[in-house]
XYZ file of C-alpha atoms in Angstrom:
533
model
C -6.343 -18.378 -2.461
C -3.721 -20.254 -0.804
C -1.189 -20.055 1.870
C 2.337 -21.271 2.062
C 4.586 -20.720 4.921
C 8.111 -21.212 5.312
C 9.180 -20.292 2.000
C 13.161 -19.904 2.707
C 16.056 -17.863 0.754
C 19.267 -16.524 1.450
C 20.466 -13.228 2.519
C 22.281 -13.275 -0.712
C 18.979 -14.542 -2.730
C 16.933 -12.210 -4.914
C 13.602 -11.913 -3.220
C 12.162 -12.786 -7.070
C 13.202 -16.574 -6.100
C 10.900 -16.836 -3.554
C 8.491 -17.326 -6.749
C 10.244 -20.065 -8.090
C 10.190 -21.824 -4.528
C 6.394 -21.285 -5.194
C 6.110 -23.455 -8.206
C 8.644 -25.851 -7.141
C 6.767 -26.476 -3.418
C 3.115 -26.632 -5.676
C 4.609 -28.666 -8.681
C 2.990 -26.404 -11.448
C 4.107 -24.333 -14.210
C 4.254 -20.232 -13.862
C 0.925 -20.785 -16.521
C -0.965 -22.272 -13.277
C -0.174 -19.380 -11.252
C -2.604 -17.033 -11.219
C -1.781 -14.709 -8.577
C 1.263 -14.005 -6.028
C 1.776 -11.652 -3.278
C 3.882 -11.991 -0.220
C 2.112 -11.754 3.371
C 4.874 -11.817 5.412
C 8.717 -11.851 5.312
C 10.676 -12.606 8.537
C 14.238 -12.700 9.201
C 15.831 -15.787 10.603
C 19.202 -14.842 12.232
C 19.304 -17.927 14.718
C 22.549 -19.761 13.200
C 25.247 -18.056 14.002
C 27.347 -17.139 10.540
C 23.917 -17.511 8.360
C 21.010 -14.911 8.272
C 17.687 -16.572 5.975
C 14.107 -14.586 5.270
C 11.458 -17.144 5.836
C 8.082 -15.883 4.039
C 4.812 -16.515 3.795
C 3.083 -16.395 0.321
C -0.706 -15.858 -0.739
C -1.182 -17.695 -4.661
C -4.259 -17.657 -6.616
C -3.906 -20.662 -8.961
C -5.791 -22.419 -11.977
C -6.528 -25.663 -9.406
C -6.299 -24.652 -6.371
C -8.938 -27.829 -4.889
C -6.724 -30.434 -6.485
C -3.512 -28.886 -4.945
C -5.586 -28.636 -1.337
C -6.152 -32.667 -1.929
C -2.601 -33.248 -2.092
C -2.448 -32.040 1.368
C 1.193 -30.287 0.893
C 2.925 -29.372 3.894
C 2.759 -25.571 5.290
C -0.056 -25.185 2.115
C -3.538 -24.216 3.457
C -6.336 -22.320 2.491
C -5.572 -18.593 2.915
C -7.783 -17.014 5.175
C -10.121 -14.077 4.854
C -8.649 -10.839 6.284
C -10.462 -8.043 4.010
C -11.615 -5.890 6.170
C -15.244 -5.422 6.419
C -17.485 -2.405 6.882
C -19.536 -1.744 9.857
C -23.373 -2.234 9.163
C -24.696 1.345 8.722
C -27.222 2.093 12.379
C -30.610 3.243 12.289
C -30.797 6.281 14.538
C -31.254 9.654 12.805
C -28.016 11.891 12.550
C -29.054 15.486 12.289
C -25.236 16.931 11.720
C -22.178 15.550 10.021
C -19.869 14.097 12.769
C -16.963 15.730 13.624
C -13.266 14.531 13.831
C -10.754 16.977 16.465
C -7.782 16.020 15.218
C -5.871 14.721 12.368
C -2.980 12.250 13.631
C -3.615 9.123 12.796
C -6.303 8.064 15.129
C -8.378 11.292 13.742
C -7.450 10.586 9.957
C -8.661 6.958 9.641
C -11.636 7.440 11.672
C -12.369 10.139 9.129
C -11.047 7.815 5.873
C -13.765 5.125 7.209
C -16.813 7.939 7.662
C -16.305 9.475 4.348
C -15.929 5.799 3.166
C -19.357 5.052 4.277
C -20.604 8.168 3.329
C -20.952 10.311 6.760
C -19.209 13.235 5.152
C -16.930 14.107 8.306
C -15.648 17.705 9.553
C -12.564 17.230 10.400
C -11.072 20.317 13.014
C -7.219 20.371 12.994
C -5.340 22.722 15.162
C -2.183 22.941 13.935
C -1.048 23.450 9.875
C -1.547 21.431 6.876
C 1.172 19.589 6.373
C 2.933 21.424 3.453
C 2.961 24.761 5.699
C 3.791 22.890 8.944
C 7.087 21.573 7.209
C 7.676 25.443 7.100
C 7.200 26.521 10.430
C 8.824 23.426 12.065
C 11.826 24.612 9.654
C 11.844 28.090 11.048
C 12.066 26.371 14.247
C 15.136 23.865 13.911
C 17.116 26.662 12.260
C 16.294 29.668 13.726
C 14.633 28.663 17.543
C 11.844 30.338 16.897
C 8.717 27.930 18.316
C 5.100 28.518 16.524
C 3.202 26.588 19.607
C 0.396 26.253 17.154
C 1.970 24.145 14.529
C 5.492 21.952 15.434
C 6.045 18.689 15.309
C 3.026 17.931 18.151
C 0.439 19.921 16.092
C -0.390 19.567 12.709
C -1.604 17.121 9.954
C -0.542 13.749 10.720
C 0.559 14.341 14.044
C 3.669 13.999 15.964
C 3.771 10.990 13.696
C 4.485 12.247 11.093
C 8.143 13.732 12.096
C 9.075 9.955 13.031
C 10.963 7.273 11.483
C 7.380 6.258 10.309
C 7.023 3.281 12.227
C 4.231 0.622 11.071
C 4.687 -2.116 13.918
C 1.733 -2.694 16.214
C 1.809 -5.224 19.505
C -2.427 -5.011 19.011
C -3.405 -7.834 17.260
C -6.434 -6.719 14.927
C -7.344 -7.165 11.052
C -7.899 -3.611 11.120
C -4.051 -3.605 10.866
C -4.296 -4.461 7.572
C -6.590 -2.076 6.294
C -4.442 0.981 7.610
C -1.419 -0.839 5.897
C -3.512 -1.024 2.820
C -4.450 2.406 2.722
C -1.134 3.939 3.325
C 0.081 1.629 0.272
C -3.149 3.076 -1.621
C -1.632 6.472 -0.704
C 1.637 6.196 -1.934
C 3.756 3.876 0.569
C 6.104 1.617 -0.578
C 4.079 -2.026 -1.085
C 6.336 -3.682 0.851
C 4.746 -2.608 4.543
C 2.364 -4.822 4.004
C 4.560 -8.105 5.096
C 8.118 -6.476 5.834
C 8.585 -8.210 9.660
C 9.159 -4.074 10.683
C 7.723 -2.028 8.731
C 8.167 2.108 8.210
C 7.573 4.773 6.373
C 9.962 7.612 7.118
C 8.947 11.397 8.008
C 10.300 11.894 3.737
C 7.326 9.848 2.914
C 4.607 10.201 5.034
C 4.630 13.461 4.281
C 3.000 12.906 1.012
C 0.953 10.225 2.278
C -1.060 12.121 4.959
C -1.786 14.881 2.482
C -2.729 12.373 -0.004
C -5.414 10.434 2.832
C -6.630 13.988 3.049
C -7.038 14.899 -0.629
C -8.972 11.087 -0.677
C -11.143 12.252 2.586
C -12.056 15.592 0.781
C -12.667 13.656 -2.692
C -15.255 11.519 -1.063
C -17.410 14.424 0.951
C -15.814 15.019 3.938
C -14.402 18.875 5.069
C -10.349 19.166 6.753
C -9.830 22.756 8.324
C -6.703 23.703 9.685
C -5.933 25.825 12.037
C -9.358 25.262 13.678
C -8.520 24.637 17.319
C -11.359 23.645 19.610
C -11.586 25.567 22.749
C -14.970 24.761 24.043
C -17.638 22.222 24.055
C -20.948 22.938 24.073
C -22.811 20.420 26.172
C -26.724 20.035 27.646
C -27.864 17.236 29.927
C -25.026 14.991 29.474
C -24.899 14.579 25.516
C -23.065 16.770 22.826
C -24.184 19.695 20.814
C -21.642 21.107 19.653
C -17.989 22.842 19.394
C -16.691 26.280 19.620
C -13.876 27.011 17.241
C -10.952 29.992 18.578
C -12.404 32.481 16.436
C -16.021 32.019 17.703
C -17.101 29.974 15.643
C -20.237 27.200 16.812
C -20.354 24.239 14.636
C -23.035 21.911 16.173
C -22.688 18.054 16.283
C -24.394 15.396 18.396
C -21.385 13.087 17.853
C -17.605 13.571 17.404
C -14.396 11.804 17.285
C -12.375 13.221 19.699
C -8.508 12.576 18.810
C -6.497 15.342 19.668
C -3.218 13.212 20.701
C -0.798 13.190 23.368
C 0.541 16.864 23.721
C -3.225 18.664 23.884
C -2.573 19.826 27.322
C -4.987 22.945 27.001
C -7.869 20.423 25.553
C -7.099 18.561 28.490
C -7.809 21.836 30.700
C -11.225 22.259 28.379
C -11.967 18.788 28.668
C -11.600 18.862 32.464
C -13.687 21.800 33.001
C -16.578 20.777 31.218
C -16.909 17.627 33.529
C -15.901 14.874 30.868
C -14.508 12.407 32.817
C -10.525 12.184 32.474
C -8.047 10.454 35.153
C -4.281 10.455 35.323
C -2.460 7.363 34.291
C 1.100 5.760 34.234
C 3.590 6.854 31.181
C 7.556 6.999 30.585
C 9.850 9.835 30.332
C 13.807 9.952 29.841
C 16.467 11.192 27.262
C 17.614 10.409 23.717
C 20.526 8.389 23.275
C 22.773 8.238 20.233
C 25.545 6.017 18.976
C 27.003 5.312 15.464
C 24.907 3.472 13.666
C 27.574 1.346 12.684
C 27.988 -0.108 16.113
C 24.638 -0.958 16.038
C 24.653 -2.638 12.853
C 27.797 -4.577 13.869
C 26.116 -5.610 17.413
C 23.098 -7.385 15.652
C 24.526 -8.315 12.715
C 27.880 -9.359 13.104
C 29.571 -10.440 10.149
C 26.867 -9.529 8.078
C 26.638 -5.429 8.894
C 26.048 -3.581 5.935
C 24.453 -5.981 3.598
C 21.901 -4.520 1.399
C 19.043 -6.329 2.215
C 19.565 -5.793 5.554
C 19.918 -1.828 5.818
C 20.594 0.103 9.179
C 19.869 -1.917 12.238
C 17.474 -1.678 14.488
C 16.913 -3.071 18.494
C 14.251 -3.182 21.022
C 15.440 -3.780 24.473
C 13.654 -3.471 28.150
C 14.841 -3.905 31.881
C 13.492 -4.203 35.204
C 15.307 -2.264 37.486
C 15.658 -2.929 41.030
C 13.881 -0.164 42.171
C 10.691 -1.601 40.278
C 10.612 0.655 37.534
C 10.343 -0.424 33.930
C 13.185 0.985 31.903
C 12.552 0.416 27.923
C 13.898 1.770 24.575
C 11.380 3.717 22.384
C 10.823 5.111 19.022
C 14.074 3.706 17.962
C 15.024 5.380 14.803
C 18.383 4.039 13.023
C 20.014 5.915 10.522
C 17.842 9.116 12.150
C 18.344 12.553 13.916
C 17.339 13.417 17.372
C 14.717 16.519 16.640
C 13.380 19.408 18.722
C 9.937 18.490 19.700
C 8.655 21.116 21.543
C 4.843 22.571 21.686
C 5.136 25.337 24.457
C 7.525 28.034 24.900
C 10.209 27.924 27.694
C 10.089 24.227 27.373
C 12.052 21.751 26.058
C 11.394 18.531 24.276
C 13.016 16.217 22.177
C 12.108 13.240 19.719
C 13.400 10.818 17.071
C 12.791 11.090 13.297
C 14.316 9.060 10.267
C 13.748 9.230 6.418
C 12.698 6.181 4.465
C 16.754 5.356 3.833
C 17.369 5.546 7.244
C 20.868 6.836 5.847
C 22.300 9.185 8.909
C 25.432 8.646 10.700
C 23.618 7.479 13.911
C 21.037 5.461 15.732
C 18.936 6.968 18.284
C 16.049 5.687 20.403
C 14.436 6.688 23.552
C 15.433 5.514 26.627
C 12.308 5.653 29.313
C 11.900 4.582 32.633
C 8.415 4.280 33.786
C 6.547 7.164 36.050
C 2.895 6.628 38.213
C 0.584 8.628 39.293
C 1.665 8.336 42.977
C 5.356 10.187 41.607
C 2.879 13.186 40.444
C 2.769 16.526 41.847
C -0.642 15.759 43.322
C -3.563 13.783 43.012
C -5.182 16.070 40.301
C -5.845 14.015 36.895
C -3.804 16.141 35.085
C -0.976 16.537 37.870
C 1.014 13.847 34.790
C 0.713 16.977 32.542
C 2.205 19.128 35.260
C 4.932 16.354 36.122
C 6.096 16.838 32.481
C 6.257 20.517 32.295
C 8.342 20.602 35.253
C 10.586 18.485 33.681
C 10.971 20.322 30.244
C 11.198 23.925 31.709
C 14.241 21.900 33.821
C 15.690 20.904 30.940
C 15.370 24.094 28.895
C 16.714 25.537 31.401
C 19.473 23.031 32.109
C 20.284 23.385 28.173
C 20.740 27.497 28.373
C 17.357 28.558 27.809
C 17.861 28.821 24.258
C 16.567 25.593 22.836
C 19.905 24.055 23.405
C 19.002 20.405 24.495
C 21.167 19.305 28.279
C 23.094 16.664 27.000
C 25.731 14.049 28.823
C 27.862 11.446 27.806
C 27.081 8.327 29.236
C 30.585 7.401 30.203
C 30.134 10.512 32.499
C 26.679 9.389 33.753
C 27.597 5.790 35.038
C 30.272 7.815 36.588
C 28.329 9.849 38.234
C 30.109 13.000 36.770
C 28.917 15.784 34.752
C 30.411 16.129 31.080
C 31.864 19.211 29.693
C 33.268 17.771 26.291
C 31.349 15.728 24.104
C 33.707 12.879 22.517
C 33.605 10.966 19.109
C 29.405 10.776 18.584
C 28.473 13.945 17.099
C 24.686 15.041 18.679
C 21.963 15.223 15.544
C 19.749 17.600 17.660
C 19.974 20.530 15.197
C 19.548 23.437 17.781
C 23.193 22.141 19.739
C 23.601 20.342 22.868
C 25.149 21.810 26.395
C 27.049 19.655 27.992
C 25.715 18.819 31.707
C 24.820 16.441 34.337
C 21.113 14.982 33.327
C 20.989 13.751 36.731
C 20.374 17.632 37.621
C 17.225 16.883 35.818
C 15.562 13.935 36.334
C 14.781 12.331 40.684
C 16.642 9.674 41.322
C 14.454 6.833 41.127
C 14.750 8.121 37.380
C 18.406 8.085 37.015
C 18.951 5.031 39.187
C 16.751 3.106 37.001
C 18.322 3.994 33.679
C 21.781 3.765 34.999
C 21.028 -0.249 35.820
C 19.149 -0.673 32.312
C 22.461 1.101 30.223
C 24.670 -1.610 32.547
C 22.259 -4.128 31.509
C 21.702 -3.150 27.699
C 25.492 -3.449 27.164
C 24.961 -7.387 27.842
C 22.607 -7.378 24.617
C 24.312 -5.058 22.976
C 27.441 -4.681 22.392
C 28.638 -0.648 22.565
C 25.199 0.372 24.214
C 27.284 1.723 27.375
C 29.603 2.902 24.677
C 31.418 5.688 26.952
C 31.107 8.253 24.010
C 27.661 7.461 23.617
C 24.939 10.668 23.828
C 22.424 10.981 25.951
C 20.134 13.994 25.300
C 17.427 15.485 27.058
C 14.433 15.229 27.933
C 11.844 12.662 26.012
C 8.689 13.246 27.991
C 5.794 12.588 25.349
C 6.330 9.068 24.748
C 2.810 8.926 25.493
C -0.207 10.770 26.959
C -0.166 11.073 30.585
C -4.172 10.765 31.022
C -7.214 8.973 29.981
C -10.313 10.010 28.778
C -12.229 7.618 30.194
C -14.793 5.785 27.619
C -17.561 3.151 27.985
C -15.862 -0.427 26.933
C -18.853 -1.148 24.834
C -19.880 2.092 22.766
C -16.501 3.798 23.033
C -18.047 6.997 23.963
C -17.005 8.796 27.017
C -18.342 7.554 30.558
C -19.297 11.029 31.286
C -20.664 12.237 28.178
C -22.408 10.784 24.837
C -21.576 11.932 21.380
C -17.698 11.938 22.506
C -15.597 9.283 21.435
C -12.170 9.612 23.030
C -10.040 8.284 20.736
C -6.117 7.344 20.120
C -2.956 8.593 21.909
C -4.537 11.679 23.156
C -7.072 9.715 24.605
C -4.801 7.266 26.595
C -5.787 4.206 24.351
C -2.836 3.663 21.962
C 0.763 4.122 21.025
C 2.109 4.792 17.984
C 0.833 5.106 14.564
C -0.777 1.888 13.691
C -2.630 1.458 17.008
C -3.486 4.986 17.032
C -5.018 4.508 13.668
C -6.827 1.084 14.687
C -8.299 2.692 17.535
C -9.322 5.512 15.242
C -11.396 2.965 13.064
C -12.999 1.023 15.922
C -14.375 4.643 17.451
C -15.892 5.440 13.819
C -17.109 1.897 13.413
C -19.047 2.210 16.776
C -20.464 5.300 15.665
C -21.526 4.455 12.071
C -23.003 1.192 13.350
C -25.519 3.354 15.588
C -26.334 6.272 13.339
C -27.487 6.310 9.661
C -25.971 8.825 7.723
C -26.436 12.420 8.608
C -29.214 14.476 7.264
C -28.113 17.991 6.760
């Protein structure tokens, strides 16, 4: 095939006449033209008063060797980026592997091994997805917290009540495959080149059942509500699992994906001796505005075109104090949800649908915490730092599931709030209004008071005084590491274990989560053949 770049149209352009710029770059007729897809579309927003998509375009055509002769600018010879499959190992497998979780680090490594055949048991805590919808329902209208199955625990993982977020900083054709897949599930096709990519919770919904149905379909085994609470270990290697009920499955290797929020695997994990050290992560609030300030602050003029849709922003600051302070998770057009996995605590999150269509924008806003600002020297003393924090704000919020809440107006000022003022919180439980600094040290709330001073030079309105900040955010990302040889990707400590994902301290978000999910299973189908029994 080939590839041409810097195929340009206007906002106000139809993306069909991208196509016609196709013919008219390769002087041929729409006969010659075999095959088009787009690879990637961009936005170019550079000139003030004029926003362009610049594309890149893959063509099969009748001739594609003469056209290569002509030596056309920004026309090449498309590279290869199908994704290959690991050559299958040589070492006996006695068991089917296993897969402990089912975000999306656990669900691709499982999509790959019942691709290749290895007819995977996948162990999932928390609910299938059509009855966790349920109990995370029972939970946003009535308070009432199933710490088995919420929007930490459960098929897809805290993922899947997200805006549905595609992007990845890791740089890896095994980006494409996961795109790929999720189209091959029922995604829209255009993730595959849109510059920022997403799903929405709406979607993915269907999608993660539908990767399971396809897992199932080609061998494998999902169980839900099959938490792991011990592993059964002898001389340093694997043997098996024991399930809640009792229950011994025995394995010699498994995936081990459980994500960020496992904090009693963590305890297991400890226990047993598999090697696991604390590690740097972010916490902070929520904050809301209008989404058509947003809009308005990237977009000027052009706010509320269609092609456009609800804006989005990514913004970081170093504050004085050291600290990183970044925005997270942003979700335009989305609701600020309860998050939390354990009673008497309180946690919130971002979530959007695929329209993106609600009144506001939200997005985290973290400032970055080390192991030295932990309790103690203990690897799981970041676990520890985080429950502090949510049983603070739970109980800063009424101990009802109320979220502490504070406009930030009031927080530059120092001041606690006791009206909220024209944003209207999306956290579905209610908000109390408070003073956050109650809740967070001040290294915290010194940091994120500089970064809100210095957002408001990027964007307009960020430092909006009626703007709502709502606590707490604490599971940005897992605060430990189980450590894991560089080379075979199984833990340091113990073989058979592949640490794996979010949980695991070795990605963030879906698309690296699900990457790192594919590299564990590739490591382990290159060693073993396919299991006997």
């Amino acid at each position: 095939m080939l590839r041409i770049s810097q195929i340009k149209i206007s906002i106000d352009d139809d993306v069909e006449k991208v196509k016609s710029l196709v013919l008219k770059k390769l002087k041929i007729s729409a006969t010659e033209l075999l095959e088009y897809r787009i690879y990637k579309e961009s936005i170019d927003a550079r000139h003030r008063g004029k926003i362009d998509f610049i594309y890149t375009v893959d063509v099969a055509v009748k001739q594609e060797e003469k056209i290569l002769k002509k030596k056309i600018p920004n026309v090449s010879e498309a590279p290869d980026l199908a994704y290959k499959n690991p050559e299958i190992g040589m070492e006996s497998l006695q068991n089917r592997p296993l897969v402990i979780g089912f975000g999306p680090a656990g669900m691709f490594s499982a999509l790959l091994l019942a691709q290749m055949g290895y007819r995977p048991i996948v162990l999932e805590r928390g609910q299938k997805v059509e009855e966790r919808v349920k109990s995370i329902d029972e939970f946003w209208k009535k308070g009432k917290l199933n710490p088995r199955s919420n929007v930490q625990f459960g098929e897809g993982g805290a993922g899947t009540f997200s805006d549905g977020k595609l992007t990845s900083r890791v740089r890896d054709l095994r980006g494409r495959k996961v795109l790929e897949e999720f189209v091959a599930a029922g995604a829209p096709d255009d993730i595959s080149y849109r510059a920022h990519p997403h799903v929405g919770t709406d979607l993915l919904r269907d999608i993660v059942k539908n990767i399971r149905e396809k897992i199932i379909e080609l061998g494998g085994e999902v169980r839900f509500e099959a938490q792991v609470t011990d592993f059964l270990i002898e001389n340093g290697q694997l043997q098996g699992i024991v399930l809640q009920n009792g229950e011994k499955i025995f394995a010699q290797q498994a995936i081990l994906a459980i994500g960020h929020s496992a904090r009693d695997t963590f305890s297991q994990i400890y226990e047993k001796g598999i090697q696991i050290t604390s590690k740097p992560f972010a916490v902070g609030v929520r904050i809301e505005h209008p989404q058509e300030v947003i809009n308005k602050a990237q977009y000027k003029e052009f706010a509320g075109h269609p092609r456009l849709g609800a804006a989005e922003y990514r913004l970081t600051h170093k504050a004085s104090n050291g600290r990183g302070v970044y925005t997270f998770c942003m979700c335009p057009g989305g609701l600020v949800v309860p998050a939390a996995s354990e009673e008497g605590r309180l946690v919130t999150n971002g979530m959007s649908e695929h329209a993106r269509s609600e009144e506001n924008a939200n997005s985290g806003l973290l400032v970055q915490v080390f192991p030295e600002d932990f309790p103690s020297k203990h690897p799981l003393a970041g676990v520890e730092f985080q429950r502090e924090l949510e049983e603070k704000a739970f109980q800063l919020g009424g101990s009802t599931y109320q979220a502490p809440a504070q406009l930030v107006g009031d927080f530059l000022k120092n001041q606690a709030s006791t009206t909220l003022g024209t944003v209207k919180p999306s956290y579905v439980l209610g908000v109390k209004p408070t003073d956050l600094r109650q809740l967070f040290p001040q290294y915290i709330t010194e940091a994120m008071a500089e970064a809100l001073v210095g957002f408001e030079h990027k964007i307009h309105g960020f430092a909006m005084n009626d703007a709502v900040m709502t606590g707490v955010e604490s599971r940005s990302s897992s605060p430990v590491r189980i450590n894991r040889d560089d080379e075979n990707l199984q833990s340091v400590s113990t073989k058979g274990i592949y640490p794996s994902g979010e949980g695991a301290g070795f990605a963030g978000g879906i698309v690296s989560a699900a990457i790192d999910g594919l590299k564990c299973a590739e490591s382990l189908i290159s060693k073993f053949a396919r299991p006997e029994n």
